[in-house]
C-alpha cells in the first residue's frame, strides 16, 4: 500500500485531509478512487490504514481505519553530522541515509568545506532536503521522517548530548596494525542510545578539527581499508549499524 505522511493539522479525529503535492500524487499519479486504501503516518509515529472517502479538486479526505503495529526504526537514534560536500552529494546522503535508518541530518561547515550557504540559500536547500527525506521515508516504509537540522560550524557541535560520537577518519584506514575501534564501540552501544556520526568533507578533517573532537566518548573509526568518498562514508556506517542492531543482534 502507498504510504503518506501527514502533519497534526491534517488530522481531525479519524479524518485526514490531504492537500498539495500529496493530493496531486494520489489523484493524478496513483489515480486512486474512493474506497482505495493507503497507509497514513502521523507525527506521533502512529500508523494507520486509511480508506479514501472523497476526492475533491483541492483536497482528498481519508478515514482512518486500523492502527498498525510497525517496528521499522533502528533501536538507536543516529544523527549524521555531514561536512558540507560539493554538488548534490548532500541530497544523495539525505535520500540513502533515510533508507538506511538515519534519524537526523546535520549539515556542518568545516575548515575544508568548499560549499558555502548564506541564509537564503540554506532555506532553499533545507526545503529541498526535507522533500527528499519525506519521499524516501514513504518509499522505504519508515514510520518517521528524518529531521534536517540547521547548518552549524563544527565548533558549535554539542558533543555532550550524544552517548557515542563516531568520527570516520581516513588516517585510520592507512594503519596496517589498526585495531577495530568500530567493532569495539558497537559492543558498547545500547538500545535507545543517541549516536552521532561525524563525516568530513571531500578534503577531510583539519588537524584543529580533530583536536576539537578529541573527547572521551568520541571514537575515531576505520571504515574498511579503503578510502571512501564523503558521500559513501555515512552510508557505510548506517549500513553497519543497521546490520549489527537489526540483523546480527
PDB file of C-alpha atoms in Angstrom:
ATOM      1  CA  UNK A   1       0.000   0.000   0.000  1.00  0.00           C
ATOM      2  CA  UNK A   2       1.144   3.521  -0.759  1.00  0.00           C
ATOM      3  CA  UNK A   3       2.349   5.448   2.304  1.00  0.00           C
ATOM      4  CA  UNK A   4       1.818   9.157   3.089  1.00  0.00           C
ATOM      5  CA  UNK A   5       2.991  11.327   5.980  1.00  0.00           C
ATOM      6  CA  UNK A   6       0.663  13.958   7.410  1.00  0.00           C
ATOM      7  CA  UNK A   7       1.024  16.793   9.923  1.00  0.00           C
ATOM      8  CA  UNK A   8      -1.076  17.162  13.061  1.00  0.00           C
ATOM      9  CA  UNK A   9      -3.068  19.951  11.355  1.00  0.00           C
ATOM     10  CA  UNK A  10      -4.225  17.454   8.728  1.00  0.00           C
ATOM     11  CA  UNK A  11      -5.856  15.126  11.265  1.00  0.00           C
ATOM     12  CA  UNK A  12      -9.239  15.784  12.888  1.00  0.00           C
ATOM     13  CA  UNK A  13     -10.377  12.787  14.890  1.00  0.00           C
ATOM     14  CA  UNK A  14     -10.272   9.881  12.455  1.00  0.00           C
ATOM     15  CA  UNK A  15     -10.467  12.078   9.337  1.00  0.00           C
ATOM     16  CA  UNK A  16      -7.338  13.071   7.419  1.00  0.00           C
ATOM     17  CA  UNK A  17      -7.215  15.818   4.798  1.00  0.00           C
ATOM     18  CA  UNK A  18      -4.591  15.583   2.058  1.00  0.00           C
ATOM     19  CA  UNK A  19      -3.641  18.657   0.005  1.00  0.00           C
ATOM     20  CA  UNK A  20      -0.818  19.962  -2.193  1.00  0.00           C
ATOM     21  CA  UNK A  21       1.722  17.621  -3.749  1.00  0.00           C
ATOM     22  CA  UNK A  22       0.371  14.527  -1.988  1.00  0.00           C
ATOM     23  CA  UNK A  23      -3.131  15.265  -3.222  1.00  0.00           C
ATOM     24  CA  UNK A  24      -1.748  15.565  -6.771  1.00  0.00           C
ATOM     25  CA  UNK A  25       0.199  12.317  -6.402  1.00  0.00           C
ATOM     26  CA  UNK A  26      -2.816  10.392  -5.113  1.00  0.00           C
ATOM     27  CA  UNK A  27      -5.293  11.711  -7.682  1.00  0.00           C
ATOM     28  CA  UNK A  28      -3.171  12.181 -10.801  1.00  0.00           C
ATOM     29  CA  UNK A  29      -0.239   9.786 -10.440  1.00  0.00           C
ATOM     30  CA  UNK A  30      -1.679   6.865  -8.485  1.00  0.00           C
ATOM     31  CA  UNK A  31      -5.218   7.584  -9.761  1.00  0.00           C
ATOM     32  CA  UNK A  32      -6.824   6.433  -6.542  1.00  0.00           C
ATOM     33  CA  UNK A  33     -10.585   6.143  -6.286  1.00  0.00           C
ATOM     34  CA  UNK A  34     -12.942   6.385  -3.283  1.00  0.00           C
ATOM     35  CA  UNK A  35     -12.659   3.187  -1.309  1.00  0.00           C
ATOM     36  CA  UNK A  36      -8.992   2.624  -2.101  1.00  0.00           C
ATOM     37  CA  UNK A  37      -6.757   2.138   0.910  1.00  0.00           C
ATOM     38  CA  UNK A  38      -3.467   3.809   1.805  1.00  0.00           C
ATOM     39  CA  UNK A  39      -1.180   3.938   4.828  1.00  0.00           C
ATOM     40  CA  UNK A  40      -1.137   7.165   6.828  1.00  0.00           C
ATOM     41  CA  UNK A  41       1.756   8.036   9.163  1.00  0.00           C
ATOM     42  CA  UNK A  42       1.095  10.690  11.790  1.00  0.00           C
ATOM     43  CA  UNK A  43       3.544  12.941  13.676  1.00  0.00           C
ATOM     44  CA  UNK A  44       3.242  10.917  16.891  1.00  0.00           C
ATOM     45  CA  UNK A  45       4.622   7.953  14.930  1.00  0.00           C
ATOM     46  CA  UNK A  46       1.295   6.100  14.858  1.00  0.00           C
ATOM     47  CA  UNK A  47       0.457   4.441  11.578  1.00  0.00           C
ATOM     48  CA  UNK A  48      -2.988   3.564  10.222  1.00  0.00           C
ATOM     49  CA  UNK A  49      -4.602   2.009   7.222  1.00  0.00           C
ATOM     50  CA  UNK A  50      -6.947   4.615   5.771  1.00  0.00           C
ATOM     51  CA  UNK A  51      -9.744   4.474   3.225  1.00  0.00           C
ATOM     52  CA  UNK A  52     -10.236   7.292   0.713  1.00  0.00           C
ATOM     53  CA  UNK A  53     -13.663   8.872   1.162  1.00  0.00           C
ATOM     54  CA  UNK A  54     -13.787  11.843  -1.227  1.00  0.00           C
ATOM     55  CA  UNK A  55     -11.539  13.221  -3.961  1.00  0.00           C
ATOM     56  CA  UNK A  56     -12.029  16.950  -4.455  1.00  0.00           C
ATOM     57  CA  UNK A  57     -10.240  19.449  -6.677  1.00  0.00           C
ATOM     58  CA  UNK A  58      -8.086  20.800  -3.843  1.00  0.00           C
ATOM     59  CA  UNK A  59      -8.132  18.033  -1.258  1.00  0.00           C
ATOM     60  CA  UNK A  60      -8.735  14.375  -0.527  1.00  0.00           C
ATOM     61  CA  UNK A  61     -10.364  13.116   2.659  1.00  0.00           C
ATOM     62  CA  UNK A  62      -9.407   9.802   4.230  1.00  0.00           C
ATOM     63  CA  UNK A  63     -10.972   7.887   7.103  1.00  0.00           C
ATOM     64  CA  UNK A  64      -8.532   6.156   9.440  1.00  0.00           C
ATOM     65  CA  UNK A  65      -9.378   2.517   9.992  1.00  0.00           C
ATOM     66  CA  UNK A  66      -6.956   0.083  11.577  1.00  0.00           C
ATOM     67  CA  UNK A  67      -3.866   1.126  13.537  1.00  0.00           C
ATOM     68  CA  UNK A  68      -0.737  -0.782  12.562  1.00  0.00           C
ATOM     69  CA  UNK A  69       1.946  -2.004  14.949  1.00  0.00           C
ATOM     70  CA  UNK A  70       5.062  -1.324  12.889  1.00  0.00           C
ATOM     71  CA  UNK A  71       8.639  -1.727  14.087  1.00  0.00           C
ATOM     72  CA  UNK A  72      10.599  -0.117  11.264  1.00  0.00           C
ATOM     73  CA  UNK A  73      13.016   2.215  13.083  1.00  0.00           C
ATOM     74  CA  UNK A  74      16.537   1.497  14.276  1.00  0.00           C
ATOM     75  CA  UNK A  75      16.701   0.722  18.031  1.00  0.00           C
ATOM     76  CA  UNK A  76      19.279   3.530  18.315  1.00  0.00           C
ATOM     77  CA  UNK A  77      18.983   7.166  17.255  1.00  0.00           C
ATOM     78  CA  UNK A  78      21.574   8.101  14.645  1.00  0.00           C
ATOM     79  CA  UNK A  79      22.374  11.669  13.620  1.00  0.00           C
ATOM     80  CA  UNK A  80      24.737  12.185  10.684  1.00  0.00           C
ATOM     81  CA  UNK A  81      26.872  15.331  11.021  1.00  0.00           C
ATOM     82  CA  UNK A  82      27.992  15.778   7.448  1.00  0.00           C
ATOM     83  CA  UNK A  83      30.803  18.084   6.436  1.00  0.00           C
ATOM     84  CA  UNK A  84      29.391  20.203   3.625  1.00  0.00           C
ATOM     85  CA  UNK A  85      30.109  18.409   0.325  1.00  0.00           C
ATOM     86  CA  UNK A  86      30.098  19.722  -3.226  1.00  0.00           C
ATOM     87  CA  UNK A  87      27.294  19.420  -5.772  1.00  0.00           C
ATOM     88  CA  UNK A  88      24.231  17.369  -4.971  1.00  0.00           C
ATOM     89  CA  UNK A  89      26.024  14.902  -2.683  1.00  0.00           C
ATOM     90  CA  UNK A  90      24.100  16.077   0.381  1.00  0.00           C
ATOM     91  CA  UNK A  91      20.860  15.158  -1.401  1.00  0.00           C
ATOM     92  CA  UNK A  92      22.184  11.652  -2.036  1.00  0.00           C
ATOM     93  CA  UNK A  93      23.190  11.306   1.623  1.00  0.00           C
ATOM     94  CA  UNK A  94      19.738  12.509   2.717  1.00  0.00           C
ATOM     95  CA  UNK A  95      17.926  10.059   0.466  1.00  0.00           C
ATOM     96  CA  UNK A  96      20.031   6.968   1.072  1.00  0.00           C
ATOM     97  CA  UNK A  97      20.562   7.798   4.733  1.00  0.00           C
ATOM     98  CA  UNK A  98      16.795   7.849   5.176  1.00  0.00           C
ATOM     99  CA  UNK A  99      16.520   4.418   3.593  1.00  0.00           C
ATOM    100  CA  UNK A 100      19.176   3.116   5.989  1.00  0.00           C
ATOM    101  CA  UNK A 101      17.506   4.420   9.165  1.00  0.00           C
ATOM    102  CA  UNK A 102      19.099   7.825   9.791  1.00  0.00           C
ATOM    103  CA  UNK A 103      17.163   9.868  12.357  1.00  0.00           C
ATOM    104  CA  UNK A 104      18.570  13.320  11.551  1.00  0.00           C
ATOM    105  CA  UNK A 105      20.946  15.009   9.115  1.00  0.00           C
ATOM    106  CA  UNK A 106      23.078  17.857  10.426  1.00  0.00           C
ATOM    107  CA  UNK A 107      24.962  19.850   7.744  1.00  0.00           C
ATOM    108  CA  UNK A 108      28.259  21.105   9.165  1.00  0.00           C
ATOM    109  CA  UNK A 109      30.521  23.832   7.802  1.00  0.00           C
ATOM    110  CA  UNK A 110      34.093  22.582   8.178  1.00  0.00           C
ATOM    111  CA  UNK A 111      37.523  24.056   7.536  1.00  0.00           C
ATOM    112  CA  UNK A 112      37.889  22.243   4.215  1.00  0.00           C
ATOM    113  CA  UNK A 113      34.313  22.637   3.022  1.00  0.00           C
ATOM    114  CA  UNK A 114      34.221  24.372  -0.338  1.00  0.00           C
ATOM    115  CA  UNK A 115      30.476  24.961  -0.444  1.00  0.00           C
ATOM    116  CA  UNK A 116      29.107  27.950   1.476  1.00  0.00           C
ATOM    117  CA  UNK A 117      25.442  28.635   2.248  1.00  0.00           C
ATOM    118  CA  UNK A 118      24.016  32.045   3.028  1.00  0.00           C
ATOM    119  CA  UNK A 119      20.659  32.395   4.780  1.00  0.00           C
ATOM    120  CA  UNK A 120      18.545  32.430   1.621  1.00  0.00           C
ATOM    121  CA  UNK A 121      20.372  29.503   0.054  1.00  0.00           C
ATOM    122  CA  UNK A 122      20.176  27.467   3.252  1.00  0.00           C
ATOM    123  CA  UNK A 123      16.401  27.885   3.426  1.00  0.00           C
ATOM    124  CA  UNK A 124      16.042  26.715  -0.165  1.00  0.00           C
ATOM    125  CA  UNK A 125      18.402  23.774   0.315  1.00  0.00           C
ATOM    126  CA  UNK A 126      16.715  22.667   3.543  1.00  0.00           C
ATOM    127  CA  UNK A 127      13.302  22.725   1.861  1.00  0.00           C
ATOM    128  CA  UNK A 128      14.709  20.554  -0.929  1.00  0.00           C
ATOM    129  CA  UNK A 129      16.280  18.115   1.545  1.00  0.00           C
ATOM    130  CA  UNK A 130      13.053  17.913   3.566  1.00  0.00           C
ATOM    131  CA  UNK A 131      11.163  16.952   0.412  1.00  0.00           C
ATOM    132  CA  UNK A 132      13.738  14.289  -0.386  1.00  0.00           C
ATOM    133  CA  UNK A 133      13.660  12.665   3.053  1.00  0.00           C
ATOM    134  CA  UNK A 134       9.848  12.697   3.096  1.00  0.00           C
ATOM    135  CA  UNK A 135       9.679  10.873  -0.236  1.00  0.00           C
ATOM    136  CA  UNK A 136      12.434   8.469   0.825  1.00  0.00           C
ATOM    137  CA  UNK A 137      10.610   7.749   4.095  1.00  0.00           C
ATOM    138  CA  UNK A 138       7.449   6.883   2.176  1.00  0.00           C
ATOM    139  CA  UNK A 139       9.332   4.697  -0.287  1.00  0.00           C
ATOM    140  CA  UNK A 140      11.259   2.817   2.411  1.00  0.00           C
ATOM    141  CA  UNK A 141       8.222   2.450   4.708  1.00  0.00           C
ATOM    142  CA  UNK A 142       9.660   4.453   7.582  1.00  0.00           C
ATOM    143  CA  UNK A 143       7.351   5.490  10.411  1.00  0.00           C
ATOM    144  CA  UNK A 144       9.085   8.857  10.890  1.00  0.00           C
ATOM    145  CA  UNK A 145      10.706  11.425   8.622  1.00  0.00           C
ATOM    146  CA  UNK A 146      14.327  12.279   9.487  1.00  0.00           C
ATOM    147  CA  UNK A 147      14.969  15.823  10.683  1.00  0.00           C
ATOM    148  CA  UNK A 148      17.012  18.195   8.539  1.00  0.00           C
ATOM    149  CA  UNK A 149      18.781  20.329  11.127  1.00  0.00           C
ATOM    150  CA  UNK A 150      20.088  23.896  10.607  1.00  0.00           C
ATOM    151  CA  UNK A 151      23.620  24.325   9.302  1.00  0.00           C
ATOM    152  CA  UNK A 152      26.246  24.861  12.012  1.00  0.00           C
ATOM    153  CA  UNK A 153      30.020  25.082  12.211  1.00  0.00           C
ATOM    154  CA  UNK A 154      31.918  22.111  13.647  1.00  0.00           C
ATOM    155  CA  UNK A 155      32.858  24.073  16.755  1.00  0.00           C
ATOM    156  CA  UNK A 156      29.174  24.684  17.507  1.00  0.00           C
ATOM    157  CA  UNK A 157      28.618  20.938  17.729  1.00  0.00           C
ATOM    158  CA  UNK A 158      27.381  19.891  21.183  1.00  0.00           C
ATOM    159  CA  UNK A 159      29.061  16.533  21.631  1.00  0.00           C
ATOM    160  CA  UNK A 160      27.734  16.065  25.156  1.00  0.00           C
ATOM    161  CA  UNK A 161      24.147  15.455  24.053  1.00  0.00           C
ATOM    162  CA  UNK A 162      25.171  12.159  22.427  1.00  0.00           C
ATOM    163  CA  UNK A 163      26.093   8.883  24.100  1.00  0.00           C
ATOM    164  CA  UNK A 164      28.655   7.994  21.442  1.00  0.00           C
ATOM    165  CA  UNK A 165      30.290  10.035  18.681  1.00  0.00           C
ATOM    166  CA  UNK A 166      31.946   8.246  15.772  1.00  0.00           C
ATOM    167  CA  UNK A 167      34.437  10.022  13.507  1.00  0.00           C
ATOM    168  CA  UNK A 168      35.084   8.490  10.102  1.00  0.00           C
ATOM    169  CA  UNK A 169      38.825   9.200   9.986  1.00  0.00           C
ATOM    170  CA  UNK A 170      40.676   8.262   6.795  1.00  0.00           C
ATOM    171  CA  UNK A 171      44.027   8.135   8.608  1.00  0.00           C
ATOM    172  CA  UNK A 172      42.774   5.031  10.437  1.00  0.00           C
ATOM    173  CA  UNK A 173      42.388   3.213   7.104  1.00  0.00           C
ATOM    174  CA  UNK A 174      46.098   3.676   6.366  1.00  0.00           C
ATOM    175  CA  UNK A 175      47.287   1.949   9.540  1.00  0.00           C
ATOM    176  CA  UNK A 176      48.443  -1.605   8.885  1.00  0.00           C
ATOM    177  CA  UNK A 177      48.191  -2.545  12.581  1.00  0.00           C
ATOM    178  CA  UNK A 178      44.778  -0.980  13.061  1.00  0.00           C
ATOM    179  CA  UNK A 179      42.541  -2.484  15.747  1.00  0.00           C
ATOM    180  CA  UNK A 180      38.826  -2.354  15.044  1.00  0.00           C
ATOM    181  CA  UNK A 181      37.598   0.543  17.167  1.00  0.00           C
ATOM    182  CA  UNK A 182      34.309   0.452  15.247  1.00  0.00           C
ATOM    183  CA  UNK A 183      33.676  -3.152  16.282  1.00  0.00           C
ATOM    184  CA  UNK A 184      34.570  -2.381  19.891  1.00  0.00           C
ATOM    185  CA  UNK A 185      32.258   0.614  20.168  1.00  0.00           C
ATOM    186  CA  UNK A 186      29.386  -1.334  18.605  1.00  0.00           C
ATOM    187  CA  UNK A 187      29.588  -3.710  21.553  1.00  0.00           C
ATOM    188  CA  UNK A 188      29.196  -0.796  23.979  1.00  0.00           C
ATOM    189  CA  UNK A 189      26.149   0.840  22.398  1.00  0.00           C
ATOM    190  CA  UNK A 190      22.785   0.072  24.000  1.00  0.00           C
ATOM    191  CA  UNK A 191      19.224   0.306  22.772  1.00  0.00           C
ATOM    192  CA  UNK A 192      17.899   3.900  22.662  1.00  0.00           C
ATOM    193  CA  UNK A 193      21.403   5.402  22.762  1.00  0.00           C
ATOM    194  CA  UNK A 194      21.994   8.653  20.878  1.00  0.00           C
ATOM    195  CA  UNK A 195      24.714   8.230  18.255  1.00  0.00           C
ATOM    196  CA  UNK A 196      26.465  10.996  16.317  1.00  0.00           C
ATOM    197  CA  UNK A 197      28.333  10.043  13.137  1.00  0.00           C
ATOM    198  CA  UNK A 198      30.753  12.787  12.031  1.00  0.00           C
ATOM    199  CA  UNK A 199      31.861  12.786   8.398  1.00  0.00           C
ATOM    200  CA  UNK A 200      34.381  15.185   6.909  1.00  0.00           C
ATOM    201  CA  UNK A 201      34.005  16.947   3.537  1.00  0.00           C
ATOM    202  CA  UNK A 202      35.999  15.989   0.426  1.00  0.00           C
ATOM    203  CA  UNK A 203      39.238  17.297   1.936  1.00  0.00           C
ATOM    204  CA  UNK A 204      38.759  15.525   5.249  1.00  0.00           C
ATOM    205  CA  UNK A 205      39.229  16.964   8.738  1.00  0.00           C
ATOM    206  CA  UNK A 206      41.817  19.589   9.591  1.00  0.00           C
ATOM    207  CA  UNK A 207      44.197  18.989  12.492  1.00  0.00           C
ATOM    208  CA  UNK A 208      42.419  21.679  14.513  1.00  0.00           C
ATOM    209  CA  UNK A 209      39.088  19.939  13.981  1.00  0.00           C
ATOM    210  CA  UNK A 210      40.463  16.573  15.082  1.00  0.00           C
ATOM    211  CA  UNK A 211      41.858  18.269  18.187  1.00  0.00           C
ATOM    212  CA  UNK A 212      38.439  19.797  18.925  1.00  0.00           C
ATOM    213  CA  UNK A 213      36.830  16.361  18.577  1.00  0.00           C
ATOM    214  CA  UNK A 214      39.261  14.720  20.994  1.00  0.00           C
ATOM    215  CA  UNK A 215      36.890  13.736  23.825  1.00  0.00           C
ATOM    216  CA  UNK A 216      36.386  10.607  25.910  1.00  0.00           C
ATOM    217  CA  UNK A 217      33.175   9.482  24.204  1.00  0.00           C
ATOM    218  CA  UNK A 218      34.362  10.348  20.685  1.00  0.00           C
ATOM    219  CA  UNK A 219      35.761   7.399  18.754  1.00  0.00           C
ATOM    220  CA  UNK A 220      37.865   7.646  15.601  1.00  0.00           C
ATOM    221  CA  UNK A 221      36.852   4.660  13.494  1.00  0.00           C
ATOM    222  CA  UNK A 222      38.023   2.964  10.316  1.00  0.00           C
ATOM    223  CA  UNK A 223      35.544   2.130   7.546  1.00  0.00           C
ATOM    224  CA  UNK A 224      37.485  -0.677   5.950  1.00  0.00           C
ATOM    225  CA  UNK A 225      40.944  -0.481   4.403  1.00  0.00           C
ATOM    226  CA  UNK A 226      39.912   1.739   1.520  1.00  0.00           C
ATOM    227  CA  UNK A 227      39.420   5.499   1.385  1.00  0.00           C
ATOM    228  CA  UNK A 228      35.729   6.276   0.912  1.00  0.00           C
ATOM    229  CA  UNK A 229      34.178   9.321  -0.694  1.00  0.00           C
ATOM    230  CA  UNK A 230      32.426  11.726   1.649  1.00  0.00           C
ATOM    231  CA  UNK A 231      29.010  10.644   0.375  1.00  0.00           C
ATOM    232  CA  UNK A 232      29.856   6.937   0.786  1.00  0.00           C
ATOM    233  CA  UNK A 233      31.159   7.085   4.363  1.00  0.00           C
ATOM    234  CA  UNK A 234      27.873   7.868   6.194  1.00  0.00           C
ATOM    235  CA  UNK A 235      26.088   5.141   4.225  1.00  0.00           C
ATOM    236  CA  UNK A 236      28.765   2.618   5.232  1.00  0.00           C
ATOM    237  CA  UNK A 237      28.292   3.498   8.909  1.00  0.00           C
ATOM    238  CA  UNK A 238      24.487   3.409   8.719  1.00  0.00           C
ATOM    239  CA  UNK A 239      24.516   0.065   6.908  1.00  0.00           C
ATOM    240  CA  UNK A 240      26.879  -1.387   9.520  1.00  0.00           C
ATOM    241  CA  UNK A 241      24.716  -0.099  12.381  1.00  0.00           C
ATOM    242  CA  UNK A 242      21.577  -1.473  10.733  1.00  0.00           C
ATOM    243  CA  UNK A 243      23.138  -4.899  10.231  1.00  0.00           C
ATOM    244  CA  UNK A 244      24.550  -5.076  13.749  1.00  0.00           C
ATOM    245  CA  UNK A 245      21.485  -3.878  15.663  1.00  0.00           C
ATOM    246  CA  UNK A 246      18.688  -5.232  13.451  1.00  0.00           C
ATOM    247  CA  UNK A 247      20.085  -8.441  11.970  1.00  0.00           C
ATOM    248  CA  UNK A 248      23.138  -9.605  13.894  1.00  0.00           C
ATOM    249  CA  UNK A 249      21.884  -8.809  17.397  1.00  0.00           C
TER     250      UNK A 249
END
